[in-house]
């Protein structure tokens, strides 16, 4: 079966430490002031002293049905054989159609390359070498997992089998490959 | 269109948004080139120094440049991770704002006028001044203060060689009260918790998930994921509180909570009597001390309903011995905070959680393992690196803080650290005698010690102020001589012992050559300064290679192996708990002479009669219109050390003052309003963050902002410097006092 790479975020284990944010910047040489991923706080919600607070790592959702790919006039945005949405910087003309089309606001113009940029699942730079993405490898809370979810033995698939997972904005029909597990979130 | 809000979210409590933009060259670096580059990478294993936790790390080096810092994948304690600060070390290394040449001040103090000089000129200047002070006032008139670090041994060597007893670490500003409590209770402070196996953790203010120590985060998270209960006593809703049950305790009353816990446990028979009998002494005095400390009483003190105190106590005790109360990290909240820490340790002893999974343990360095026949094989002791040394002159006067003198209150001050707050006091008052010279190494008194303006005032009376650091810090800015140290990624340091349940030693080594060629490692700076001062024979090692070879010799571990792996730990050893198999096993090898832990401390009693057992002090609470001012750590910064590091500054450039929404409404303050905070004669401007996440009688800010050195171009002038508002008081164990300041807030 073809591979389908996916990222799993166990929200209860995320402490908002931004180790992922910084690791991603260095791994992918993301310019100053720009980010492929960030982990903002959701909350605190409620009234003193009954509060809740959690963090949600944000990045490209790696949609199976990717609107950005559909609108790209030069095919710079494409989906590869392992289900990963990527941008070919040489083909990107910077028209920003994809940025408008993305329901997750995950894309930006890279100030160094002039091309559109976003999370790549560290596909060529790490996953191809048998490593997990930079953010996953350095997650201090242990909240992130990554793998081929078409392989039921992968850690990612096991997590999806064990817990109920959600995706972002399912109503858009994008079918994301970033899953959020809220088990244990207070 | 909502443009990129998605990736512009605020960090928790910082109020800062990440701005987009910034322009760079339009070189196209695509993923394929990056992937090809990776093949040419080499990995150098070392030890992180972006905070004091000293995690193992791996630097990825390409063409002689560090491109990324990761965790060391072979280290199970961190699971191969580093935190955001650890990753950001690269941007410190290449920061053009680092200081690059030695400098001597040319203008008035605080005008920032310096000239660049050669190292030889800098050394000569310092040596001449030191000699003058020695001749006029004696060597004890020179004080030494550094952030604790393996390499500050070289800095302290200067003090030793000239005969000054006045050496200090930064610890009085941070963990000192718990160090005192550990020493007085266990006889040594080398004690740690086995969080990962705990089933119930109570923390009094220790904020595991923002004051990050990676392996401890991993441990606490493992426990919580396995169903452990986490109770967080804190006036502020921290990230740690968000992961457990938040108990918003009234400030400075934590001791009342723990005394009531003991009261309930004794009344309801919820403690480990065998353990208390076999391993401790003085429990009867504790029984007496807490007999009237009922939950009703504690409710009035702490503001926590008595039912809640009883519920927590019963549930906690039911999990013994895998129940632990965290003894804290940054702890100097009240003048006698050590008493609160002592009570915490006593609660732990009542749980019998000593040397069992999920409890406390003696760190298993070589010396601890040696007496155990089945463990001794894992002990690989290291030795000294200095080589032969002449006898050091005996200081003719005692320390200015009286630390370590038996039978006096000074016995409560850990002598390796000292009450650093006494330095400015002795400069200004000349009591017990004058301090005329102050050498500072990788420490920033202006921001890290309380009462910034008094510290600066004291600088003005000095004949010599020297700062060695990587940036033009706020203290460097006022110094006579500024010495540029290289970063931790460019130098060797002595072997670092990071033993936990199994032994572990680590190496810090250069991962790349010097980025700025005129910076130097501390060992070389103090060796050369020593030579200039005529005390070179206190540094009788050629270089760090020789020093480290000597240190490693007794262990039989090859230096090359350390260089290759970055750390050593016995691969086949299981975590060793002295009472893991036999609850009556001797478990106190390095404790006091009787081998018993001191619930009652004769040493304290002798020094301060009536205090041998924790005694409750009822501290004042803020009145109408006042707020208790508390401070804390954030995951992306360390103390006063990282606020100018490019990537970390970008993530969090400033702080704000947290104020409860009800209190803010009364004052007409809205979120984001400009405010003035007043504390006695001091004032500070700031921005209000109106929130539900704090008690109505308390305000909070993250520490380390509001920098006054223009040399810190990114951090300069941004945010609130908490220590500007806090008076320089010296607590009973030599600690600064961080949480006894009441402030008023007004809108501007
Ligand atoms: S997978 Fe790689 S590119 Fe995507 S957020 Fe993580 S580190 Fe960044
Ligand atoms: S590194 Fe992990 S725990 Fe930290 S913010 Fe990122 S996802 Fe959360
Ligand atoms: S906690 Fe972070 S900054 Fe501190 S030593 Fe570990 S990786 Fe480095």
mmCIF file of N, CA, C and O in Angstrom, chain A residues 12-15 17-19 22-23 25-27 29 32-33 35-36 38 40-41 44 46-49 51 53 58 89 104-105 107-108 111-113 124-126 129 137-141 186, chain B residues 1-2 4 6-7 9-12 18-19 21-22 24-28 30-31 34-35 38 68 70 81-82 84 87 90 209 212 218 221 225 237 243-244 246 650-651 692-695:
data_model
loop_
_atom_site.group_PDB
_atom_site.id
_atom_site.type_symbol
_atom_site.label_atom_id
_atom_site.label_comp_id
_atom_site.label_asym_id
_atom_site.label_seq_id
_atom_site.Cartn_x
_atom_site.Cartn_y
_atom_site.Cartn_z
ATOM 1 N N UNK A 12 -2.634 17.043 25.234
ATOM 2 C CA UNK A 12 -2.441 17.028 26.700
ATOM 3 C C UNK A 12 -0.966 17.036 27.078
ATOM 4 O O UNK A 12 -0.603 17.492 28.157
ATOM 5 N N UNK A 13 -0.122 16.532 26.200
ATOM 6 C CA UNK A 13 1.303 16.448 26.532
ATOM 7 C C UNK A 13 2.095 17.676 26.074
ATOM 8 O O UNK A 13 3.277 17.791 26.361
ATOM 9 N N UNK A 14 1.458 18.554 25.362
ATOM 10 C CA UNK A 14 2.165 19.739 24.878
ATOM 11 C C UNK A 14 2.201 20.803 25.964
ATOM 12 O O UNK A 14 1.181 21.151 26.552
ATOM 13 N N UNK A 15 3.403 21.320 26.219
ATOM 14 C CA UNK A 15 3.570 22.323 27.277
ATOM 15 C C UNK A 15 3.841 23.714 26.709
ATOM 16 O O UNK A 15 4.199 24.631 27.436
ATOM 17 N N UNK A 17 6.255 24.843 24.933
ATOM 18 C CA UNK A 17 7.627 25.290 25.194
ATOM 19 C C UNK A 17 8.314 25.872 23.968
ATOM 20 O O UNK A 17 9.357 26.492 24.066
ATOM 21 N N UNK A 18 7.769 25.657 22.801
ATOM 22 C CA UNK A 18 8.291 26.189 21.526
ATOM 23 C C UNK A 18 9.624 25.555 21.109
ATOM 24 O O UNK A 18 10.326 26.107 20.255
ATOM 25 N N UNK A 19 9.976 24.409 21.679
ATOM 26 C CA UNK A 19 11.173 23.716 21.194
ATOM 27 C C UNK A 19 10.977 23.348 19.726
ATOM 28 O O UNK A 19 11.894 23.445 18.912
ATOM 29 N N UNK A 22 11.477 26.453 17.386
ATOM 30 C CA UNK A 22 12.859 26.866 17.159
ATOM 31 C C UNK A 22 13.613 25.808 16.350
ATOM 32 O O UNK A 22 14.387 26.133 15.443
ATOM 33 N N UNK A 23 13.376 24.536 16.656
ATOM 34 C CA UNK A 23 14.057 23.473 15.908
ATOM 35 C C UNK A 23 13.717 23.575 14.426
ATOM 36 O O UNK A 23 14.578 23.426 13.560
ATOM 37 N N UNK A 25 12.892 26.196 12.741
ATOM 38 C CA UNK A 25 13.555 27.360 12.123
ATOM 39 C C UNK A 25 14.970 27.024 11.675
ATOM 40 O O UNK A 25 15.398 27.366 10.588
ATOM 41 N N UNK A 26 15.717 26.369 12.572
ATOM 42 C CA UNK A 26 17.105 26.051 12.214
ATOM 43 C C UNK A 26 17.157 24.935 11.175
ATOM 44 O O UNK A 26 17.962 24.988 10.249
ATOM 45 N N UNK A 27 16.311 23.936 11.349
ATOM 46 C CA UNK A 27 16.328 22.814 10.411
ATOM 47 C C UNK A 27 16.076 23.289 8.983
ATOM 48 O O UNK A 27 16.722 22.851 8.054
ATOM 49 N N UNK A 29 16.063 26.517 7.890
ATOM 50 C CA UNK A 29 16.620 27.838 7.585
ATOM 51 C C UNK A 29 15.507 28.848 7.282
ATOM 52 O O UNK A 29 15.565 29.582 6.305
ATOM 53 N N UNK A 32 14.475 35.130 9.666
ATOM 54 C CA UNK A 32 14.115 35.857 10.886
ATOM 55 C C UNK A 32 12.665 36.305 10.829
ATOM 56 O O UNK A 32 12.215 36.811 9.804
ATOM 57 N N UNK A 33 11.978 36.142 11.907
ATOM 58 C CA UNK A 33 10.615 36.662 12.004
ATOM 59 C C UNK A 33 9.585 35.819 11.259
ATOM 60 O O UNK A 33 8.420 36.172 11.228
ATOM 61 N N UNK A 35 7.922 31.772 10.420
ATOM 62 C CA UNK A 35 7.750 30.470 11.066
ATOM 63 C C UNK A 35 6.961 29.520 10.188
ATOM 64 O O UNK A 35 5.953 29.914 9.620
ATOM 65 N N UNK A 36 7.423 28.278 10.132
ATOM 66 C CA UNK A 36 6.595 27.242 9.506
ATOM 67 C C UNK A 36 5.627 26.657 10.526
ATOM 68 O O UNK A 36 4.645 26.033 10.167
ATOM 69 N N UNK A 38 4.202 27.092 14.856
ATOM 70 C CA UNK A 38 4.220 27.739 16.170
ATOM 71 C C UNK A 38 3.218 27.000 17.038
ATOM 72 O O UNK A 38 2.347 26.298 16.533
ATOM 73 N N UNK A 40 0.802 28.159 19.757
ATOM 74 C CA UNK A 40 0.181 29.165 20.619
ATOM 75 C C UNK A 40 -0.693 28.556 21.718
ATOM 76 O O UNK A 40 -1.120 27.405 21.628
ATOM 77 N N UNK A 41 -0.926 29.381 22.724
ATOM 78 C CA UNK A 41 -1.802 28.991 23.836
ATOM 79 C C UNK A 41 -3.255 29.152 23.422
ATOM 80 O O UNK A 41 -3.620 30.122 22.766
ATOM 81 N N UNK A 44 -5.918 31.204 28.735
ATOM 82 C CA UNK A 44 -6.821 30.480 29.640
ATOM 83 C C UNK A 44 -8.282 30.837 29.394
ATOM 84 O O UNK A 44 -8.606 31.997 29.173
ATOM 85 N N UNK A 46 -12.300 30.457 30.912
ATOM 86 C CA UNK A 46 -12.996 30.281 32.186
ATOM 87 C C UNK A 46 -12.823 31.507 33.057
ATOM 88 O O UNK A 46 -12.323 32.545 32.611
ATOM 89 N N UNK A 47 -13.285 31.382 34.289
ATOM 90 C CA UNK A 47 -13.244 32.485 35.238
ATOM 91 C C UNK A 47 -12.448 32.028 36.451
ATOM 92 O O UNK A 47 -12.574 30.879 36.874
ATOM 93 N N UNK A 48 -11.637 32.949 36.975
ATOM 94 C CA UNK A 48 -10.842 32.635 38.160
ATOM 95 C C UNK A 48 -11.703 31.975 39.218
ATOM 96 O O UNK A 48 -12.761 32.507 39.496
ATOM 97 N N UNK A 49 -11.320 30.899 39.863
ATOM 98 C CA UNK A 49 -10.106 30.116 39.629
ATOM 99 C C UNK A 49 -10.336 28.860 38.800
ATOM 100 O O UNK A 49 -9.521 27.954 38.846
ATOM 101 N N UNK A 51 -10.111 27.416 35.506
ATOM 102 C CA UNK A 51 -9.546 27.759 34.205
ATOM 103 C C UNK A 51 -9.064 26.535 33.453
ATOM 104 O O UNK A 51 -8.735 25.517 34.056
ATOM 105 N N UNK A 53 -6.379 25.634 30.032
ATOM 106 C CA UNK A 53 -5.370 26.168 29.121
ATOM 107 C C UNK A 53 -4.689 24.989 28.446
ATOM 108 O O UNK A 53 -4.338 24.015 29.105
ATOM 109 N N UNK A 58 0.590 24.513 15.462
ATOM 110 C CA UNK A 58 -0.017 24.888 14.193
ATOM 111 C C UNK A 58 1.021 24.788 13.083
ATOM 112 O O UNK A 58 2.161 25.197 13.264
ATOM 113 N N UNK A 89 10.402 25.210 -4.998
ATOM 114 C CA UNK A 89 10.750 26.643 -4.997
ATOM 115 C C UNK A 89 11.118 27.137 -6.392
ATOM 116 O O UNK A 89 10.937 28.310 -6.698
ATOM 117 N N UNK A 104 -6.099 27.141 6.383
ATOM 118 C CA UNK A 104 -5.379 27.113 7.663
ATOM 119 C C UNK A 104 -4.326 28.214 7.767
ATOM 120 O O UNK A 104 -3.564 28.249 8.735
ATOM 121 N N UNK A 105 -4.260 29.083 6.788
ATOM 122 C CA UNK A 105 -3.279 30.177 6.789
ATOM 123 C C UNK A 105 -1.872 29.665 7.070
ATOM 124 O O UNK A 105 -1.106 30.268 7.834
ATOM 125 N N UNK A 107 0.599 29.142 4.958
ATOM 126 C CA UNK A 107 1.657 29.465 3.980
ATOM 127 C C UNK A 107 2.111 30.913 4.091
ATOM 128 O O UNK A 107 1.348 31.780 4.511
ATOM 129 N N UNK A 108 3.324 31.151 3.700
ATOM 130 C CA UNK A 108 3.869 32.513 3.714
ATOM 131 C C UNK A 108 4.933 32.622 2.627
ATOM 132 O O UNK A 108 5.416 31.602 2.122
ATOM 133 N N UNK A 111 11.080 35.071 2.997
ATOM 134 C CA UNK A 111 11.778 36.325 2.709
ATOM 135 C C UNK A 111 13.139 36.085 2.066
ATOM 136 O O UNK A 111 13.691 36.981 1.433
ATOM 137 N N UNK A 112 13.688 34.895 2.214
ATOM 138 C CA UNK A 112 14.980 34.622 1.595
ATOM 139 C C UNK A 112 14.824 34.156 0.156
ATOM 140 O O UNK A 112 15.545 34.587 -0.735
ATOM 141 N N UNK A 113 13.873 33.225 -0.077
ATOM 142 C CA UNK A 113 13.794 32.608 -1.404
ATOM 143 C C UNK A 113 12.805 33.315 -2.312
ATOM 144 O O UNK A 113 12.849 33.146 -3.529
ATOM 145 N N UNK A 124 12.218 15.909 2.623
ATOM 146 C CA UNK A 124 13.488 15.567 1.988
ATOM 147 C C UNK A 124 14.645 15.572 2.975
ATOM 148 O O UNK A 124 15.552 14.764 2.900
ATOM 149 N N UNK A 125 14.576 16.511 3.902
ATOM 150 C CA UNK A 125 15.744 16.764 4.727
ATOM 151 C C UNK A 125 15.910 15.772 5.878
ATOM 152 O O UNK A 125 17.012 15.541 6.350
ATOM 153 N N UNK A 126 14.826 15.171 6.327
ATOM 154 C CA UNK A 126 14.946 14.229 7.452
ATOM 155 C C UNK A 126 14.234 12.907 7.195
ATOM 156 O O UNK A 126 14.812 11.834 7.377
ATOM 157 N N UNK A 129 15.840 10.504 5.111
ATOM 158 C CA UNK A 129 17.011 9.875 5.729
ATOM 159 C C UNK A 129 16.625 8.953 6.878
ATOM 160 O O UNK A 129 17.450 8.611 7.717
ATOM 161 N N UNK A 137 11.234 15.272 16.678
ATOM 162 C CA UNK A 137 12.416 14.745 17.353
ATOM 163 C C UNK A 137 12.771 15.526 18.599
ATOM 164 O O UNK A 137 13.441 15.001 19.479
ATOM 165 N N UNK A 138 12.394 16.784 18.676
ATOM 166 C CA UNK A 138 12.813 17.572 19.835
ATOM 167 C C UNK A 138 11.658 17.937 20.757
ATOM 168 O O UNK A 138 11.833 18.734 21.669
ATOM 169 N N UNK A 139 10.519 17.332 20.563
ATOM 170 C CA UNK A 139 9.363 17.722 21.382
ATOM 171 C C UNK A 139 9.614 17.389 22.847
ATOM 172 O O UNK A 139 9.738 16.225 23.217
ATOM 173 N N UNK A 140 9.713 18.422 23.667
ATOM 174 C CA UNK A 140 10.071 18.238 25.076
ATOM 175 C C UNK A 140 8.937 17.556 25.842
ATOM 176 O O UNK A 140 9.159 16.684 26.667
ATOM 177 N N UNK A 141 7.709 17.942 25.539
ATOM 178 C CA UNK A 141 6.570 17.325 26.228
ATOM 179 C C UNK A 141 6.288 15.909 25.750
ATOM 180 O O UNK A 141 5.579 15.155 26.400
ATOM 181 N N UNK A 186 -7.464 18.959 30.138
ATOM 182 C CA UNK A 186 -8.349 19.379 31.235
ATOM 183 C C UNK A 186 -9.234 20.535 30.805
ATOM 184 O O UNK A 186 -8.794 21.401 30.107
ATOM 185 N N UNK B 1 -9.028 39.640 4.126
ATOM 186 C CA UNK B 1 -8.799 38.259 4.551
ATOM 187 C C UNK B 1 -7.978 38.208 5.834
ATOM 188 O O UNK B 1 -7.116 39.045 6.044
ATOM 189 N N UNK B 2 -8.273 37.236 6.627
ATOM 190 C CA UNK B 2 -7.520 37.067 7.869
ATOM 191 C C UNK B 2 -6.146 36.500 7.501
ATOM 192 O O UNK B 2 -5.958 35.316 7.317
ATOM 193 N N UNK B 4 -2.784 35.153 7.843
ATOM 194 C CA UNK B 4 -1.749 34.523 8.641
ATOM 195 C C UNK B 4 -1.897 34.696 10.155
ATOM 196 O O UNK B 4 -0.946 34.623 10.893
ATOM 197 N N UNK B 6 -3.168 32.590 11.822
ATOM 198 C CA UNK B 6 -2.886 31.218 12.218
ATOM 199 C C UNK B 6 -1.485 31.049 12.805
ATOM 200 O O UNK B 6 -1.279 30.440 13.837
ATOM 201 N N UNK B 7 -0.515 31.624 12.120
ATOM 202 C CA UNK B 7 0.854 31.439 12.592
ATOM 203 C C UNK B 7 1.351 32.640 13.391
ATOM 204 O O UNK B 7 2.523 32.813 13.612
ATOM 205 N N UNK B 9 -0.047 33.435 16.445
ATOM 206 C CA UNK B 9 -0.628 33.322 17.779
ATOM 207 C C UNK B 9 0.331 33.776 18.855
ATOM 208 O O UNK B 9 1.539 33.748 18.706
ATOM 209 N N UNK B 10 -0.238 34.209 19.957
ATOM 210 C CA UNK B 10 0.584 34.668 21.071
ATOM 211 C C UNK B 10 1.067 33.485 21.887
ATOM 212 O O UNK B 10 0.391 32.482 22.013
ATOM 213 N N UNK B 11 2.267 33.619 22.443
ATOM 214 C CA UNK B 11 2.730 32.666 23.442
ATOM 215 C C UNK B 11 1.934 32.907 24.709
ATOM 216 O O UNK B 11 1.371 33.976 24.905
ATOM 217 N N UNK B 12 1.932 31.933 25.597
ATOM 218 C CA UNK B 12 1.147 32.083 26.810
ATOM 219 C C UNK B 12 1.691 33.212 27.660
ATOM 220 O O UNK B 12 2.845 33.204 28.055
ATOM 221 N N UNK B 18 4.182 37.534 16.958
ATOM 222 C CA UNK B 18 5.352 37.440 16.110
ATOM 223 C C UNK B 18 5.085 38.220 14.834
ATOM 224 O O UNK B 18 4.137 37.963 14.116
ATOM 225 N N UNK B 19 5.932 39.177 14.571
ATOM 226 C CA UNK B 19 5.762 39.967 13.361
ATOM 227 C C UNK B 19 6.283 39.186 12.173
ATOM 228 O O UNK B 19 7.252 38.448 12.270
ATOM 229 N N UNK B 21 7.659 39.268 8.059
ATOM 230 C CA UNK B 21 8.486 40.177 7.284
ATOM 231 C C UNK B 21 9.946 40.033 7.621
ATOM 232 O O UNK B 21 10.406 38.973 7.997
ATOM 233 N N UNK B 22 10.668 41.081 7.464
ATOM 234 C CA UNK B 22 12.120 40.985 7.546
ATOM 235 C C UNK B 22 12.575 40.606 6.159
ATOM 236 O O UNK B 22 11.922 39.844 5.469
ATOM 237 N N UNK B 24 15.546 39.316 3.427
ATOM 238 C CA UNK B 24 16.832 38.650 3.261
ATOM 239 C C UNK B 24 17.142 38.569 1.787
ATOM 240 O O UNK B 24 16.387 39.050 0.956
ATOM 241 N N UNK B 25 18.253 37.961 1.468
ATOM 242 C CA UNK B 25 18.620 37.842 0.069
ATOM 243 C C UNK B 25 17.713 36.814 -0.593
ATOM 244 O O UNK B 25 17.147 35.956 0.064
ATOM 245 N N UNK B 26 17.584 36.892 -1.863
ATOM 246 C CA UNK B 26 16.664 35.996 -2.552
ATOM 247 C C UNK B 26 17.374 34.751 -3.093
ATOM 248 O O UNK B 26 17.111 34.302 -4.195
ATOM 249 N N UNK B 27 18.282 34.214 -2.290
ATOM 250 C CA UNK B 27 18.908 32.967 -2.724
ATOM 251 C C UNK B 27 17.899 31.841 -2.581
ATOM 252 O O UNK B 27 17.243 31.730 -1.567
ATOM 253 N N UNK B 28 17.804 31.029 -3.588
ATOM 254 C CA UNK B 28 16.853 29.925 -3.518
ATOM 255 C C UNK B 28 17.526 28.709 -2.905
ATOM 256 O O UNK B 28 18.469 28.164 -3.456
ATOM 257 N N UNK B 30 16.507 25.128 -1.925
ATOM 258 C CA UNK B 30 15.382 24.211 -1.946
ATOM 259 C C UNK B 30 15.680 22.996 -1.075
ATOM 260 O O UNK B 30 16.796 22.782 -0.622
ATOM 261 N N UNK B 31 14.658 22.217 -0.865
ATOM 262 C CA UNK B 31 14.757 21.075 0.033
ATOM 263 C C UNK B 31 15.818 20.069 -0.430
ATOM 264 O O UNK B 31 16.494 19.468 0.392
ATOM 265 N N UNK B 34 19.207 21.207 0.554
ATOM 266 C CA UNK B 34 19.341 21.036 1.997
ATOM 267 C C UNK B 34 19.628 19.576 2.335
ATOM 268 O O UNK B 34 20.494 19.271 3.139
ATOM 269 N N UNK B 35 18.924 18.688 1.674
ATOM 270 C CA UNK B 35 19.111 17.266 1.953
ATOM 271 C C UNK B 35 20.523 16.822 1.585
ATOM 272 O O UNK B 35 21.165 16.080 2.318
ATOM 273 N N UNK B 38 23.054 17.828 4.110
ATOM 274 C CA UNK B 38 23.021 17.108 5.366
ATOM 275 C C UNK B 38 24.040 15.979 5.395
ATOM 276 O O UNK B 38 24.563 15.638 6.444
ATOM 277 N N UNK B 68 22.704 23.580 13.490
ATOM 278 C CA UNK B 68 21.545 23.201 14.298
ATOM 279 C C UNK B 68 22.026 22.514 15.562
ATOM 280 O O UNK B 68 23.063 21.855 15.551
ATOM 281 N N UNK B 70 20.648 19.806 18.411
ATOM 282 C CA UNK B 70 19.589 18.853 18.747
ATOM 283 C C UNK B 70 19.926 18.211 20.079
ATOM 284 O O UNK B 70 20.999 18.433 20.623
ATOM 285 N N UNK B 81 16.051 15.144 23.177
ATOM 286 C CA UNK B 81 15.473 16.459 22.883
ATOM 287 C C UNK B 81 16.254 17.577 23.569
ATOM 288 O O UNK B 81 16.934 17.345 24.567
ATOM 289 N N UNK B 82 16.164 18.764 23.014
ATOM 290 C CA UNK B 82 16.563 19.986 23.721
ATOM 291 C C UNK B 82 15.375 20.942 23.655
ATOM 292 O O UNK B 82 14.519 20.819 22.788
ATOM 293 N N UNK B 84 13.603 24.927 23.531
ATOM 294 C CA UNK B 84 13.728 26.040 22.579
ATOM 295 C C UNK B 84 15.032 26.805 22.797
ATOM 296 O O UNK B 84 15.714 27.187 21.844
ATOM 297 N N UNK B 87 18.017 24.817 21.431
ATOM 298 C CA UNK B 87 18.106 24.942 19.969
ATOM 299 C C UNK B 87 18.644 26.301 19.564
ATOM 300 O O UNK B 87 19.365 26.428 18.581
ATOM 301 N N UNK B 90 22.543 28.286 18.681
ATOM 302 C CA UNK B 90 23.215 28.650 17.429
ATOM 303 C C UNK B 90 23.160 30.158 17.224
ATOM 304 O O UNK B 90 24.122 30.782 16.772
ATOM 305 N N UNK B 209 6.916 23.070 33.853
ATOM 306 C CA UNK B 209 6.700 23.169 32.408
ATOM 307 C C UNK B 209 7.019 24.545 31.832
ATOM 308 O O UNK B 209 6.866 24.770 30.642
ATOM 309 N N UNK B 212 12.080 25.171 32.485
ATOM 310 C CA UNK B 212 12.286 23.829 31.912
ATOM 311 C C UNK B 212 13.644 23.216 32.246
ATOM 312 O O UNK B 212 14.674 23.862 32.102
ATOM 313 N N UNK B 218 10.275 15.503 31.338
ATOM 314 C CA UNK B 218 9.952 14.149 30.853
ATOM 315 C C UNK B 218 9.414 13.293 32.004
ATOM 316 O O UNK B 218 8.467 12.537 31.841
ATOM 317 N N UNK B 221 5.924 14.552 33.160
ATOM 318 C CA UNK B 221 4.935 14.247 32.125
ATOM 319 C C UNK B 221 4.622 12.752 32.092
ATOM 320 O O UNK B 221 3.468 12.357 31.934
ATOM 321 N N UNK B 225 0.948 11.259 32.646
ATOM 322 C CA UNK B 225 0.360 10.399 31.618
ATOM 323 C C UNK B 225 -0.016 9.032 32.174
ATOM 324 O O UNK B 225 -0.946 8.398 31.708
ATOM 325 N N UNK B 237 -1.741 31.005 37.743
ATOM 326 C CA UNK B 237 -2.070 29.822 36.945
ATOM 327 C C UNK B 237 -0.965 29.620 35.912
ATOM 328 O O UNK B 237 -0.973 30.212 34.839
ATOM 329 N N UNK B 243 -1.723 21.765 33.800
ATOM 330 C CA UNK B 243 -1.628 20.322 33.571
ATOM 331 C C UNK B 243 -2.024 19.521 34.805
ATOM 332 O O UNK B 243 -1.921 18.293 34.817
ATOM 333 N N UNK B 244 -2.400 20.207 35.864
ATOM 334 C CA UNK B 244 -2.774 19.485 37.077
ATOM 335 C C UNK B 244 -3.970 20.152 37.717
ATOM 336 O O UNK B 244 -4.819 20.718 37.021
ATOM 337 N N UNK B 246 -5.023 23.198 39.926
ATOM 338 C CA UNK B 246 -4.499 24.482 40.410
ATOM 339 C C UNK B 246 -5.113 24.813 41.750
ATOM 340 O O UNK B 246 -6.336 24.847 41.888
ATOM 341 N N UNK B 650 13.169 37.214 19.567
ATOM 342 C CA UNK B 650 12.102 37.276 18.563
ATOM 343 C C UNK B 650 10.834 36.597 19.094
ATOM 344 O O UNK B 650 9.727 37.091 18.923
ATOM 345 N N UNK B 651 10.994 35.473 19.782
ATOM 346 C CA UNK B 651 9.832 34.759 20.314
ATOM 347 C C UNK B 651 9.178 35.519 21.457
ATOM 348 O O UNK B 651 7.972 35.508 21.613
ATOM 349 N N UNK B 692 -7.599 36.159 34.022
ATOM 350 C CA UNK B 692 -8.242 35.387 35.097
ATOM 351 C C UNK B 692 -7.203 34.553 35.836
ATOM 352 O O UNK B 692 -7.497 33.976 36.883
ATOM 353 N N UNK B 693 -6.012 34.463 35.260
ATOM 354 C CA UNK B 693 -5.066 33.430 35.672
ATOM 355 C C UNK B 693 -4.171 33.846 36.839
ATOM 356 O O UNK B 693 -3.007 33.463 36.900
ATOM 357 N N UNK B 694 -4.708 34.622 37.753
ATOM 358 C CA UNK B 694 -3.919 35.021 38.920
ATOM 359 C C UNK B 694 -4.864 35.423 40.051
ATOM 360 O O UNK B 694 -5.996 35.867 39.802
ATOM 361 N N UNK B 695 -4.385 35.246 41.285
ATOM 362 C CA UNK B 695 -5.196 35.675 42.441
ATOM 363 C C UNK B 695 -5.444 37.184 42.363
ATOM 364 O O UNK B 695 -4.569 37.942 41.940
#
